[in-house]
Coordinates of C-alpha atoms in Angstrom, one line a residue:
M135 CA -34.2 158.9 -28.1
E136 CA -37.0 158.7 -25.6
L137 CA -40.6 159.4 -26.8
L138 CA -42.6 161.5 -24.9
L139 CA -46.5 161.8 -24.8
N140 CA -47.3 165.7 -23.3
Q141 CA -50.4 167.6 -23.1
K142 CA -50.2 170.7 -23.8
Q143 CA -52.5 173.5 -23.4
E144 CA -52.9 176.9 -24.9
L145 CA -55.4 179.9 -27.2
K146 CA -55.8 180.4 -30.3
L147 CA -57.7 183.2 -32.6
L148 CA -58.9 181.1 -35.3
M149 CA -60.4 183.0 -38.5
T150 CA -62.9 180.9 -40.3
S151 CA -64.3 181.3 -43.4
Q152 CA -67.5 182.8 -41.9
L153 CA -66.0 185.1 -39.9
R154 CA -63.7 186.2 -42.7
Q155 CA -66.7 186.7 -44.2
S156 CA -68.6 188.7 -42.3
I157 CA -65.3 191.1 -42.4
E158 CA -65.6 191.4 -46.3
L159 CA -69.4 192.0 -45.8
L160 CA -69.3 195.2 -43.4
Q161 CA -66.6 197.0 -46.1
Y162 CA -69.4 196.2 -49.1
S163 CA -71.1 199.3 -50.7
T164 CA -74.7 198.8 -50.9
T165 CA -74.2 197.9 -54.4
D166 CA -71.5 195.1 -53.7
L167 CA -73.8 194.3 -50.6
E168 CA -76.9 193.1 -53.6
Q169 CA -74.9 191.4 -55.7
F170 CA -73.2 189.4 -53.0
I171 CA -77.2 188.5 -51.2
R172 CA -77.9 187.1 -55.0
E173 CA -75.4 184.7 -55.2
Q174 CA -75.9 183.9 -51.7
E175 CA -79.9 183.2 -53.2
L176 CA -77.5 180.3 -55.5
E177 CA -75.8 179.1 -53.7
N178 CA -78.3 178.4 -50.4
P179 CA -81.6 176.9 -51.4
L180 CA -83.1 177.5 -47.9
I181 CA -82.4 181.5 -48.8
E182 CA -85.6 183.3 -51.0
L183 CA -85.0 186.8 -51.9
H184 CA -88.3 189.3 -52.3
D185 CA -87.8 192.8 -54.5
S186 CA -90.3 194.4 -52.8
P187 CA -88.5 195.7 -49.3
P188 CA -90.0 197.9 -46.7
S189 CA -89.8 201.3 -46.7
P190 CA -86.2 202.8 -45.0
Q191 CA -86.1 203.4 -41.3
I192 CA -84.9 207.1 -40.8
E193 CA -82.5 207.7 -38.1
R194 CA -83.2 211.3 -36.2
I195 CA -81.0 213.8 -34.3
S196 CA -83.1 215.9 -33.7
S197 CA -86.9 214.9 -33.0
E198 CA -88.7 218.4 -33.8
W199 CA -89.2 217.3 -37.1
A200 CA -90.5 214.7 -39.3
I201 CA -89.1 213.4 -42.5
K202 CA -90.7 212.2 -45.4
P203 CA -88.1 209.5 -47.3
A204 CA -86.7 210.5 -50.7
G205 CA -88.3 208.5 -53.8
I206 CA -87.0 205.3 -55.2
P207 CA -84.0 206.9 -58.0
Q208 CA -85.0 206.7 -61.1
E209 CA -83.0 203.7 -63.7
M210 CA -80.4 205.3 -65.6
I211 CA -80.4 204.7 -69.2
K212 CA -77.1 204.5 -70.7
A213 CA -76.9 206.2 -74.1
R214 CA -74.7 204.3 -77.0
E215 CA -71.6 205.7 -77.1
E216 CA -70.7 207.8 -80.2
N217 CA -67.6 207.2 -82.3
G218 CA -65.3 209.5 -83.0
R219 CA -63.0 206.9 -85.4
D220 CA -66.8 205.8 -87.0
Q221 CA -67.6 209.9 -87.9
L222 CA -64.4 210.7 -89.2
I223 CA -64.2 207.3 -91.8
Q224 CA -68.1 208.5 -92.5
I225 CA -67.4 212.0 -93.5
V226 CA -64.6 210.1 -95.8
N227 CA -66.6 208.1 -97.9
V228 CA -68.5 211.5 -98.4
T229 CA -65.5 213.9 -98.6
Y230 CA -63.6 212.5 -101.4
K231 CA -64.1 209.5 -104.3
E232 CA -61.1 208.2 -105.4
K233 CA -60.4 204.5 -103.3
T234 CA -57.1 205.1 -103.0
T235 CA -57.7 208.3 -101.1
K236 CA -60.1 206.6 -99.1
D237 CA -57.8 203.8 -98.7
L238 CA -54.8 206.1 -97.0
L239 CA -57.0 208.5 -94.7
K240 CA -59.0 205.1 -93.3
Y241 CA -55.3 203.6 -92.5
I242 CA -54.3 207.0 -91.0
I243 CA -57.7 206.9 -88.9
H244 CA -57.4 203.8 -87.7
N245 CA -53.6 204.2 -86.6
L246 CA -54.9 207.3 -84.5
N247 CA -54.6 207.2 -80.5
D248 CA -57.6 207.6 -78.7
F249 CA -56.1 211.9 -78.8
G250 CA -55.6 212.0 -82.3
Y251 CA -51.7 211.3 -82.7
L252 CA -50.6 209.0 -85.4
E253 CA -49.0 206.3 -84.7
I254 CA -48.1 203.6 -86.9
D255 CA -45.6 200.7 -87.0
E256 CA -42.8 202.0 -89.7
Q257 CA -41.9 198.6 -90.7
N258 CA -45.0 197.3 -91.6
C259 CA -47.0 200.7 -92.9
P260 CA -47.4 200.4 -96.6
Y261 CA -47.2 204.1 -97.1
T262 CA -44.1 206.3 -97.3
D263 CA -44.0 209.3 -95.0
V264 CA -44.8 211.8 -98.3
D265 CA -47.9 209.5 -98.4
L266 CA -48.2 210.1 -94.8
S267 CA -47.6 214.2 -95.2
H268 CA -50.4 214.1 -97.8
G269 CA -53.4 212.1 -96.0
I270 CA -52.5 214.4 -92.9
C271 CA -52.6 216.9 -94.9
L272 CA -56.4 215.5 -96.3
L273 CA -57.3 214.8 -92.7
Q274 CA -57.0 218.5 -91.5
Q275 CA -59.6 219.5 -94.2
I276 CA -62.0 217.4 -92.4
G277 CA -61.3 217.0 -88.7
P278 CA -59.9 218.9 -86.1
T279 CA -56.6 221.1 -87.0
G280 CA -54.0 219.0 -85.4
V281 CA -55.7 215.3 -86.1
G282 CA -52.9 213.3 -87.6
A283 CA -49.8 214.2 -86.2
R284 CA -47.4 212.5 -85.2
T285 CA -45.5 214.4 -82.3
I286 CA -46.6 217.2 -80.4
E287 CA -44.9 219.7 -82.3
E288 CA -46.3 218.5 -85.1
C289 CA -49.5 219.0 -83.8
L290 CA -48.9 222.8 -82.4
T291 CA -47.2 223.2 -86.2
L292 CA -50.4 222.3 -88.4
Q293 CA -52.8 224.8 -85.5
C294 CA -50.2 227.8 -85.4
N295 CA -50.9 227.8 -89.7
E296 CA -54.2 227.6 -89.9
R297 CA -54.3 230.4 -87.6
F298 CA -51.3 232.2 -87.3
P299 CA -49.7 231.4 -90.9
Q300 CA -47.5 234.6 -91.1
H301 CA -46.6 234.3 -87.4
Y302 CA -42.6 232.7 -88.1
L303 CA -41.6 233.6 -84.6
L304 CA -44.1 231.1 -83.0
K305 CA -43.3 228.5 -84.9
E306 CA -39.3 228.3 -84.8
A307 CA -40.5 228.4 -80.2
I308 CA -42.6 225.4 -81.4
K309 CA -39.8 223.7 -82.9
T310 CA -36.8 225.0 -80.3
C311 CA -38.9 226.1 -77.5
L312 CA -41.1 223.8 -75.7
P313 CA -39.3 222.5 -72.7
L314 CA -38.1 226.4 -72.3
I315 CA -42.5 227.0 -72.1
A316 CA -43.1 224.0 -69.9
E317 CA -41.2 225.3 -68.0
K318 CA -41.5 228.9 -67.6
K319 CA -37.5 230.1 -68.3
W320 CA -39.2 233.0 -70.5
K321 CA -35.6 235.1 -70.2
E322 CA -33.9 232.2 -71.6
M323 CA -36.2 231.7 -74.2
A324 CA -36.4 235.4 -75.9
K325 CA -32.3 234.9 -75.5
K326 CA -32.8 231.7 -77.9
L327 CA -35.4 233.1 -80.1
N328 CA -33.4 237.0 -79.7
C329 CA -36.7 238.9 -79.0
S330 CA -38.1 240.8 -76.1
V331 CA -40.0 239.2 -73.4
E332 CA -42.8 240.6 -74.4
E333 CA -42.9 238.9 -76.6
V334 CA -41.8 235.6 -75.5
A335 CA -45.5 236.2 -73.5
Y336 CA -47.6 236.8 -76.4
I337 CA -45.8 233.4 -77.9
N338 CA -46.9 231.5 -74.3
N339 CA -50.9 233.2 -74.6
C340 CA -50.5 231.9 -78.5
I341 CA -49.6 228.2 -77.4
L342 CA -52.1 227.9 -75.0
S343 CA -54.7 228.3 -76.8
F344 CA -54.0 225.6 -79.3
N345 CA -55.3 222.4 -78.5
P346 CA -52.8 219.2 -77.5
K347 CA -55.3 216.9 -78.0
P348 CA -57.5 217.9 -80.9
C349 CA -59.0 214.6 -81.1
L350 CA -60.9 212.9 -78.2
L351 CA -61.9 209.7 -80.2
K352 CA -62.7 208.1 -76.8
Q353 CA -64.5 209.7 -74.1
D354 CA -63.9 209.0 -70.7
R355 CA -66.7 207.3 -69.3
I356 CA -68.3 209.1 -66.1
E357 CA -68.6 206.6 -63.6
F358 CA -72.1 207.4 -60.7
A359 CA -71.4 207.0 -57.5
Q360 CA -74.6 205.4 -55.9
P361 CA -75.0 207.0 -51.9
D362 CA -75.1 204.7 -49.5
I363 CA -76.2 206.6 -46.8
I364 CA -78.2 209.8 -47.3
V365 CA -78.0 213.2 -44.8
I366 CA -80.9 215.4 -44.7
E367 CA -81.5 219.4 -43.0
E368 CA -84.8 220.5 -42.3
R369 CA -85.3 222.8 -39.3
G370 CA -82.2 223.0 -37.5
G371 CA -81.8 219.2 -37.0
F372 CA -80.4 216.5 -39.1
A373 CA -81.8 212.9 -40.1
F374 CA -79.8 210.1 -42.0
F375 CA -81.0 207.1 -43.8
L376 CA -79.6 204.0 -45.2
N377 CA -80.2 204.0 -48.7
D378 CA -80.5 200.3 -49.4
R379 CA -84.5 200.6 -50.3
Y380 CA -83.3 198.3 -53.3
L381 CA -81.9 195.7 -50.9
P382 CA -84.0 192.6 -51.7
S383 CA -85.3 191.4 -48.5
V384 CA -83.9 187.8 -47.0
T385 CA -86.5 185.3 -45.8
L386 CA -86.1 181.6 -45.2
N387 CA -87.6 179.0 -47.3
E388 CA -89.7 177.1 -45.3
Q389 CA -91.0 174.5 -48.2
N390 CA -87.4 173.5 -48.8
L391 CA -86.4 173.6 -45.3
H392 CA -88.9 171.3 -44.3
I393 CA -88.4 168.5 -47.1
P394 CA -88.4 164.7 -45.6
T395 CA -84.7 163.3 -45.9
S396 CA -83.5 159.9 -44.5
N397 CA -79.9 160.3 -45.7
G398 CA -77.5 161.6 -43.1
V399 CA -75.8 163.5 -45.6
E400 CA -78.7 165.4 -46.7
K401 CA -79.6 166.4 -43.3
Q402 CA -76.3 167.6 -43.0
Y403 CA -76.5 169.8 -45.9
I404 CA -80.3 171.1 -44.8
K405 CA -78.5 171.3 -41.3
E406 CA -75.2 173.6 -42.7
Q407 CA -77.0 175.8 -45.2
Y408 CA -79.6 176.4 -42.4
K409 CA -76.8 178.2 -40.2
N410 CA -75.1 179.7 -43.3
Y411 CA -78.8 181.6 -43.5
Q412 CA -78.7 182.8 -40.1
W413 CA -75.1 184.3 -40.3
L414 CA -76.6 186.2 -44.0
V415 CA -79.1 187.9 -41.9
N416 CA -77.5 188.2 -38.9
S417 CA -74.2 190.2 -41.0
I418 CA -76.6 192.6 -42.8
E419 CA -78.3 193.4 -39.8
Q420 CA -75.0 193.7 -37.9
R421 CA -73.2 195.1 -40.3
R422 CA -76.6 197.9 -41.1
Q423 CA -76.1 198.8 -36.8
T424 CA -72.2 199.5 -37.2
I425 CA -73.3 202.0 -39.5
I426 CA -76.0 203.9 -37.8
K427 CA -73.4 204.3 -35.5
I428 CA -70.9 205.2 -36.8
M429 CA -73.4 207.9 -38.1
H430 CA -75.0 209.3 -35.2
V431 CA -71.4 210.2 -33.8
L432 CA -69.8 211.5 -37.4
L433 CA -73.3 214.2 -37.6
E434 CA -72.6 214.7 -33.8
K435 CA -69.0 216.1 -34.7
Q436 CA -69.3 217.0 -37.9
P437 CA -72.8 219.6 -38.3
A438 CA -71.3 222.0 -39.8
F439 CA -69.1 220.2 -42.4
I440 CA -72.8 218.0 -43.2
R441 CA -73.6 222.1 -44.1
N442 CA -70.7 223.4 -45.9
G443 CA -68.8 220.2 -47.4
L444 CA -65.1 220.0 -46.3
S445 CA -64.0 223.7 -45.7
E446 CA -65.3 223.0 -42.4
L447 CA -64.5 220.1 -42.2
L448 CA -63.5 219.3 -37.8
P449 CA -60.3 216.8 -36.9
L450 CA -61.7 213.6 -36.1
T451 CA -60.1 210.3 -36.2
L452 CA -61.4 206.9 -36.8
K453 CA -59.9 205.8 -33.0
E454 CA -61.7 208.8 -31.8
V455 CA -65.4 207.2 -33.6
A456 CA -63.8 204.1 -31.9
K457 CA -64.0 204.2 -28.4
E458 CA -67.7 206.0 -28.5
I459 CA -69.5 203.1 -30.4
G460 CA -67.5 201.1 -28.2
M461 CA -65.5 198.9 -31.2
H462 CA -62.5 198.5 -32.8
E463 CA -60.6 201.0 -34.8
S464 CA -60.2 198.7 -37.5
T465 CA -64.3 198.0 -37.6
V466 CA -65.0 201.3 -38.5
S467 CA -62.6 201.5 -40.9
R468 CA -63.8 198.3 -43.0
A469 CA -67.4 200.4 -42.0
T470 CA -66.8 203.1 -43.7
S471 CA -64.7 202.0 -46.6
N472 CA -65.7 201.9 -50.3
K473 CA -69.4 203.9 -49.2
Y474 CA -70.5 207.6 -50.1
I475 CA -72.4 209.8 -48.0
Q476 CA -75.2 212.0 -49.8
T477 CA -75.4 215.4 -47.8
P478 CA -77.0 218.9 -48.3
A479 CA -73.3 220.5 -49.1
G480 CA -72.9 217.0 -52.1
L481 CA -71.9 214.0 -52.2
F482 CA -68.5 212.8 -50.3
E483 CA -66.0 209.5 -49.2
L484 CA -67.6 208.3 -46.3
K485 CA -63.8 208.1 -45.3
S486 CA -63.7 212.0 -46.1
L487 CA -64.8 212.9 -42.8
F488 CA -61.9 211.5 -40.8
S489 CA -59.0 213.8 -41.2
S490 CA -56.0 213.9 -38.9
K491 CA -55.1 217.2 -36.6
V492 CA -53.1 220.1 -37.2
E493 CA -52.1 222.0 -34.0
S494 CA -52.0 225.6 -33.3
A495 CA -49.2 227.3 -30.5
N496 CA -52.9 228.7 -29.3
G497 CA -54.6 225.2 -28.6
H498 CA -57.0 225.1 -31.5
Q499 CA -57.4 222.6 -34.1
F500 CA -58.0 222.4 -37.6
S501 CA -57.9 219.5 -39.8
Q502 CA -56.2 218.7 -42.8
E503 CA -58.6 219.5 -45.5
K504 CA -59.2 222.9 -43.6
V505 CA -55.7 223.6 -43.5
K506 CA -56.0 222.6 -47.6
A507 CA -58.6 225.1 -47.9
L508 CA -57.0 227.6 -46.2
L509 CA -54.1 227.3 -48.6
K510 CA -56.2 227.2 -51.7
Q511 CA -57.2 230.2 -50.4
F512 CA -54.1 232.2 -49.6
I513 CA -52.9 230.9 -53.1
G514 CA -55.8 232.6 -54.7
T515 CA -54.9 236.2 -53.5
E516 CA -51.2 236.2 -54.5
N517 CA -49.6 238.8 -57.0
K518 CA -49.0 236.6 -60.0
K519 CA -46.1 238.2 -60.7
K520 CA -44.8 237.9 -57.3
P521 CA -46.1 234.3 -56.6
F522 CA -45.9 233.0 -52.5
S523 CA -42.9 230.7 -52.0
D524 CA -43.7 227.8 -49.8
Q525 CA -42.0 229.4 -47.0
K526 CA -43.3 232.7 -47.6
I527 CA -46.8 230.4 -47.2
A528 CA -45.7 228.7 -44.1
E529 CA -44.7 231.3 -42.7
Y530 CA -48.2 233.4 -43.1
F531 CA -50.2 230.0 -41.5
N532 CA -47.8 230.6 -38.2
T533 CA -48.3 234.3 -38.2
E534 CA -51.8 234.3 -39.0
Y535 CA -53.2 231.4 -37.1
A536 CA -50.1 229.9 -34.8
I537 CA -50.0 226.4 -37.1
Q538 CA -46.3 225.6 -37.4
I539 CA -46.5 223.6 -40.7
A540 CA -43.0 222.9 -42.7
R541 CA -42.2 224.0 -46.1
R542 CA -42.3 220.4 -47.3
T543 CA -45.6 220.0 -46.1
I544 CA -46.8 222.9 -47.9
S545 CA -45.5 221.7 -50.8
K546 CA -47.2 218.1 -49.9
Y547 CA -50.4 220.2 -49.7
R548 CA -50.2 221.8 -53.3
D549 CA -49.0 218.5 -54.9
E550 CA -52.5 217.3 -53.6
L551 CA -54.5 219.9 -54.8
N552 CA -53.2 220.4 -58.1
I553 CA -51.2 223.5 -57.7
P554 CA -48.3 224.2 -59.1
S555 CA -44.9 226.0 -57.4
A556 CA -44.2 229.2 -57.4
S557 CA -42.0 229.6 -60.4
M558 CA -44.6 227.8 -62.9
R559 CA -47.5 230.0 -61.0
K560 CA -45.5 233.3 -62.3
Q561 CA -46.6 235.6 -64.5
W562 CA -44.4 237.6 -66.3
I563 CA -46.3 240.2 -68.2

């Protein structure tokens, strides 16, 4: 085999670690950016942070008026979460005196799930079914009705015994017809219970008045979204600013930069850290300028949305915005990710301002959010005894707005709006 030595010239796009970090930094929210900056301070001795940044720069869309930036938001103090399980145990300690009764009830309480249902390991349970049933009855006397039930049928039956003790047909419906009630098969249910549809309607209303989650022992935590951009309207114009007042300002630590060094390794280290400092400052400013450019386009294209919310959202794509500001579509996508915008109409995800187009036969364009709003409005006007089918809704859009939309698309939009099908919306009485 002959060995040859050849020269070859080629172009390659290499993604350096700093380029990768720049891309990640672009899609950080303001809160994530603050955490990243503070991590960089710990790693780089040339980075010095100051927690008293200058006032935010106001970006005006209309220069006919002046805007006053809002004050710094107050700190949110998290209150101690109440534990429903502990409250039940405290009531047990006060109500009952016998140790065996307390131990039984505490065992049941400690084995309740977050919705108040009893979930136990039967093989390792120290109590019999009779003991557990007795404990559940005692628990009903001090806790919400239905707490400690082992199934949804038992939970509803406990509530029925308290509110409708003489309604035997209701108890039978809970025992045998819950799947039919869920599917609203009222005629089949009336035949099974040997009663009229009117009686089934009354049974259904009674069951709807019960609470299938009798005791929420663990409250869902409320997540507060911090707006990254704040838009203000006054005298017909718009102004916005980035909500980054609490971000620390990044400055160069001159003292560490000019430390005398005789070692080549130390000099190289200082040189690399200085490059990292410059990269961080430039990346933060580039992120800021990119968001500002995008916001100028969005406020110019979506003034009705800014004032009135999603119902007035016009069709706008990432590609169109990218073309306006002279950047790549992926850059716009990253810059709008994980960010919220505060408008006069409320708080929205920045990505929600982008919506694909639904074109009508007469040339008009609607955003998907607009179509969903019209869909919800139209369903709200229906006769609940004869609700509109998806095909009927599709025909309505074609007639009223000249929008050719498929039935399966209507079904998809309904699911996204959490609107049940026509059969589930139907009311018999």
